[in-house]
Short mmCIF file of C-alpha atoms in Angstrom, two decimals:
data_model
loop_
_atom_site.label_atom_id
_atom_site.label_comp_id
_atom_site.label_asym_id
_atom_site.label_seq_id
_atom_site.Cartn_x
_atom_site.Cartn_y
_atom_site.Cartn_z
CA UNK A 1 8.83 -21.46 -62.04
CA UNK A 2 8.68 -24.68 -64.23
CA UNK A 3 11.07 -27.44 -64.01
CA UNK A 4 13.81 -28.08 -66.32
CA UNK A 5 15.33 -31.74 -66.70
CA UNK A 6 18.53 -30.29 -64.98
CA UNK A 7 16.46 -29.34 -62.13
CA UNK A 8 15.22 -32.75 -61.42
CA UNK A 9 18.08 -34.56 -59.52
CA UNK A 10 17.13 -33.08 -56.18
CA UNK A 11 13.48 -33.86 -56.52
CA UNK A 12 14.13 -37.44 -57.66
CA UNK A 13 16.15 -38.20 -54.41
CA UNK A 14 13.43 -36.57 -52.25
CA UNK A 15 10.64 -38.72 -53.56
CA UNK A 16 11.87 -41.68 -55.08
CA UNK A 17 11.47 -43.69 -51.83
CA UNK A 18 7.71 -43.14 -52.51
CA UNK A 19 7.97 -45.15 -55.82
CA UNK A 20 7.84 -48.94 -55.98
CA UNK A 21 9.28 -48.46 -59.44
CA UNK A 22 13.18 -48.71 -59.78
CA UNK A 23 15.10 -45.62 -60.71
CA UNK A 24 16.24 -47.57 -63.98
CA UNK A 25 12.53 -48.26 -64.76
CA UNK A 26 11.59 -44.82 -64.01
CA UNK A 27 14.41 -43.54 -66.45
CA UNK A 28 13.52 -45.87 -69.06
CA UNK A 29 9.88 -45.00 -68.98
CA UNK A 30 9.81 -41.21 -68.23
CA UNK A 31 12.66 -39.31 -67.04
CA UNK A 32 15.10 -40.24 -69.67
CA UNK A 33 12.80 -41.32 -72.61
CA UNK A 34 12.04 -38.77 -75.35
CA UNK A 35 10.41 -38.67 -78.26
CA UNK A 36 12.60 -39.60 -81.30
CA UNK A 37 12.66 -37.68 -84.64
CA UNK A 38 15.37 -39.88 -86.34
CA UNK A 39 15.76 -43.69 -86.33
CA UNK A 40 18.68 -46.20 -86.87
CA UNK A 41 18.18 -49.12 -89.44
CA UNK A 42 17.75 -51.70 -86.97
CA UNK A 43 14.56 -53.66 -87.46
CA UNK A 44 11.67 -53.81 -84.96
CA UNK A 45 10.63 -57.36 -85.16
CA UNK A 46 7.08 -58.79 -84.77
CA UNK A 47 8.33 -60.42 -81.56
CA UNK A 48 9.21 -56.87 -80.05
CA UNK A 49 5.72 -55.70 -81.17
CA UNK A 50 3.87 -58.75 -79.63
CA UNK A 51 5.88 -58.37 -76.46
CA UNK A 52 4.77 -54.60 -76.43
CA UNK A 53 1.24 -55.52 -76.75
CA UNK A 54 1.14 -58.49 -74.26
CA UNK A 55 2.47 -56.06 -71.65
CA UNK A 56 0.29 -52.94 -72.27
CA UNK A 57 -3.21 -54.82 -72.94
CA UNK A 58 -3.45 -55.17 -69.22
CA UNK A 59 -3.70 -51.59 -68.63
CA UNK A 60 -7.28 -49.89 -67.76
CA UNK A 61 -9.97 -48.53 -70.01
CA UNK A 62 -13.52 -47.84 -69.23
CA UNK A 63 -15.64 -51.17 -68.66
CA UNK A 64 -12.59 -52.89 -70.11
CA UNK A 65 -13.67 -51.59 -73.70
CA UNK A 66 -10.04 -51.54 -75.48
CA UNK A 67 -11.33 -49.81 -78.37
CA UNK A 68 -7.59 -49.45 -80.03
CA UNK A 69 -6.68 -51.05 -83.06
CA UNK A 70 -3.22 -50.91 -84.55
CA UNK A 71 -1.97 -51.47 -88.08
CA UNK A 72 1.63 -52.33 -88.62
CA UNK A 73 2.75 -50.36 -91.90
CA UNK A 74 5.40 -52.62 -93.06
CA UNK A 75 5.20 -53.01 -96.86
CA UNK A 76 6.76 -50.40 -99.09
CA UNK A 77 3.62 -49.89 -100.74
CA UNK A 78 1.75 -48.98 -97.70
CA UNK A 79 4.33 -47.08 -96.09
CA UNK A 80 3.87 -44.98 -99.48
CA UNK A 81 0.26 -44.62 -99.17
CA UNK A 82 0.50 -43.51 -95.59
CA UNK A 83 3.59 -40.95 -96.07
CA UNK A 84 1.40 -39.14 -98.91
CA UNK A 85 -1.09 -38.17 -96.07
CA UNK A 86 1.46 -37.21 -93.62
CA UNK A 87 2.40 -33.44 -93.02
CA UNK A 88 5.42 -31.26 -93.63
CA UNK A 89 8.29 -32.87 -91.59
CA UNK A 90 6.49 -35.84 -90.74
CA UNK A 91 6.91 -37.21 -94.18
CA UNK A 92 10.48 -37.86 -93.97
CA UNK A 93 10.25 -39.32 -90.40
CA UNK A 94 7.76 -41.66 -91.62
CA UNK A 95 9.35 -42.65 -94.51
CA UNK A 96 12.79 -43.85 -92.84
CA UNK A 97 11.58 -45.20 -89.31
CA UNK A 98 12.30 -49.00 -89.28
CA UNK A 99 8.39 -49.66 -88.15
CA UNK A 100 5.34 -47.41 -88.37
CA UNK A 101 1.93 -47.91 -86.84
CA UNK A 102 -1.42 -46.66 -87.41
CA UNK A 103 -3.35 -46.24 -84.01
CA UNK A 104 -6.98 -46.13 -84.38
CA UNK A 105 -10.31 -46.32 -82.66
CA UNK A 106 -12.92 -48.91 -83.19
CA UNK A 107 -16.28 -47.24 -83.06
CA UNK A 108 -18.06 -50.90 -82.74
CA UNK A 109 -15.86 -51.87 -79.56
CA UNK A 110 -19.23 -52.45 -78.10
CA UNK A 111 -19.53 -55.61 -80.22
CA UNK A 112 -16.48 -57.10 -78.17
CA UNK A 113 -18.21 -56.35 -74.53
CA UNK A 114 -19.78 -59.65 -74.22
CA UNK A 115 -16.28 -61.33 -74.38
CA UNK A 116 -14.26 -58.53 -72.29
CA UNK A 117 -16.63 -57.13 -69.90
CA UNK A 118 -18.85 -60.51 -69.29
CA UNK A 119 -19.79 -59.49 -65.68
CA UNK A 120 -22.28 -57.06 -67.15
CA UNK A 121 -24.51 -59.01 -69.87
CA UNK A 122 -26.21 -55.75 -70.86
CA UNK A 123 -22.89 -54.18 -71.63
CA UNK A 124 -23.26 -53.93 -75.28
CA UNK A 125 -26.56 -52.47 -75.49
CA UNK A 126 -25.66 -49.78 -73.04
CA UNK A 127 -23.68 -48.20 -76.01
CA UNK A 128 -26.49 -48.29 -78.48
CA UNK A 129 -25.99 -44.76 -79.02
CA UNK A 130 -23.63 -43.58 -81.69
CA UNK A 131 -22.49 -40.62 -80.30
CA UNK A 132 -21.95 -41.91 -76.76
CA UNK A 133 -19.92 -44.88 -78.33
CA UNK A 134 -17.93 -42.57 -80.39
CA UNK A 135 -16.76 -40.52 -77.62
CA UNK A 136 -15.92 -43.56 -75.40
CA UNK A 137 -13.83 -45.26 -78.29
CA UNK A 138 -12.09 -41.62 -78.87
CA UNK A 139 -11.21 -41.38 -75.17
CA UNK A 140 -10.28 -44.83 -74.29
CA UNK A 141 -8.05 -45.66 -77.53
CA UNK A 142 -6.36 -42.22 -76.44
CA UNK A 143 -5.57 -43.78 -73.11
CA UNK A 144 -4.30 -46.91 -74.71
CA UNK A 145 -2.08 -44.85 -77.06
CA UNK A 146 -0.33 -43.56 -74.06
CA UNK A 147 -0.01 -47.04 -72.87
CA UNK A 148 1.36 -48.00 -76.15
CA UNK A 149 4.06 -45.60 -76.18
CA UNK A 150 5.08 -46.41 -72.59
CA UNK A 151 5.38 -50.10 -73.96
CA UNK A 152 7.55 -49.11 -76.70
CA UNK A 153 9.89 -47.52 -74.27
CA UNK A 154 9.90 -50.47 -71.84
CA UNK A 155 11.00 -52.82 -74.95
CA UNK A 156 14.01 -50.52 -75.07
CA UNK A 157 12.71 -48.73 -78.08
CA UNK A 158 11.82 -45.08 -79.05
CA UNK A 159 8.52 -43.74 -80.25
CA UNK A 160 7.66 -40.81 -82.33
CA UNK A 161 4.02 -40.26 -82.06
CA UNK A 162 2.49 -37.87 -84.51
CA UNK A 163 -1.09 -36.33 -84.96
CA UNK A 164 0.41 -33.87 -88.00
CA UNK A 165 -1.41 -35.71 -90.94
CA UNK A 166 -4.72 -36.19 -92.94
CA UNK A 167 -6.69 -38.25 -90.40
CA UNK A 168 -9.67 -38.56 -92.61
CA UNK A 169 -7.51 -39.55 -95.49
CA UNK A 170 -5.74 -42.10 -93.55
CA UNK A 171 -8.82 -43.32 -92.32
CA UNK A 172 -10.10 -43.84 -95.72
CA UNK A 173 -7.08 -45.40 -96.86
CA UNK A 174 -6.65 -48.07 -94.47
CA UNK A 175 -9.95 -48.53 -92.70
CA UNK A 176 -12.35 -48.45 -95.47
CA UNK A 177 -15.11 -50.14 -93.62
CA UNK A 178 -16.06 -46.88 -91.82
CA UNK A 179 -15.55 -48.55 -88.47
CA UNK A 180 -12.32 -47.40 -87.34
CA UNK A 181 -10.76 -43.79 -87.17
CA UNK A 182 -6.85 -43.18 -87.27
CA UNK A 183 -5.93 -41.08 -84.20
CA UNK A 184 -2.30 -41.11 -84.23
CA UNK A 185 0.83 -42.65 -86.13
CA UNK A 186 3.68 -43.81 -84.42
CA UNK A 187 7.31 -44.27 -85.61
CA UNK A 188 9.26 -47.06 -83.75
CA UNK A 189 12.76 -47.86 -83.66
CA UNK A 190 16.10 -47.31 -81.99
CA UNK A 191 16.91 -43.82 -82.05
CA UNK A 192 19.30 -42.39 -84.76
CA UNK A 193 21.66 -39.53 -85.00
CA UNK A 194 20.18 -35.94 -83.90
CA UNK A 195 16.99 -37.98 -82.63
CA UNK A 196 16.33 -35.50 -79.62
CA UNK A 197 15.05 -31.86 -79.37
CA UNK A 198 16.39 -29.94 -76.12
CA UNK A 199 14.53 -31.44 -73.08
CA UNK A 200 11.32 -29.04 -72.68
CA UNK A 201 10.38 -27.84 -68.91
CA UNK A 202 7.49 -29.32 -67.28
CA UNK A 203 5.11 -27.71 -64.92
CA UNK A 204 5.70 -27.65 -61.29
CA UNK A 205 3.21 -30.02 -59.04
CA UNK A 206 1.76 -26.91 -57.46
CA UNK A 207 0.78 -25.47 -60.97
CA UNK A 208 -1.25 -28.63 -61.70
CA UNK A 209 -2.51 -30.14 -58.31
CA UNK A 210 -4.92 -28.68 -55.81
CA UNK A 211 -6.52 -30.12 -52.84
CA UNK A 212 -10.09 -29.54 -52.21
#
């Protein structure tokens, strides 16, 4: 039987001694954190976003390739351009969030490898194949998106990540150079009224983990 949030108390007590993270930090990042659907009016500052990035940039990627690129949508004109390409219920969410970030993969991340992976002088040439590079960019940018969401939570904010949008249109609109691909849009801010859906069940350990 899958776990609901109400079932977690006994499990948390049983295994909390095995975590170095404090219970308060674990709640902030995971147990009590939720995907927000509405937001208050409090602005999200550049300093807060910088703090988030300066934390999550240390998380691992393959060969330290760091393909994630972030566009902060702040101007009303840019917000209107983005909202046009959002799907259904994501339009009003994106219209009203204090800050919206477009998260994209840089398919030319290999140009930065001499800087970020200097221990392997041939690293850039190892990604000469376009399809191989695109696959790596997608996987590692997706990893970084997850880190970014946790960073938003670490800053005491809520994130509303979405993939329900016209990715090709957003890519064309905001990355016309053709080197970046929009992967997700994330609304960011303090949660508003009715921000949460009911907590959904999680799979049990034995449903996920096997030993060989």
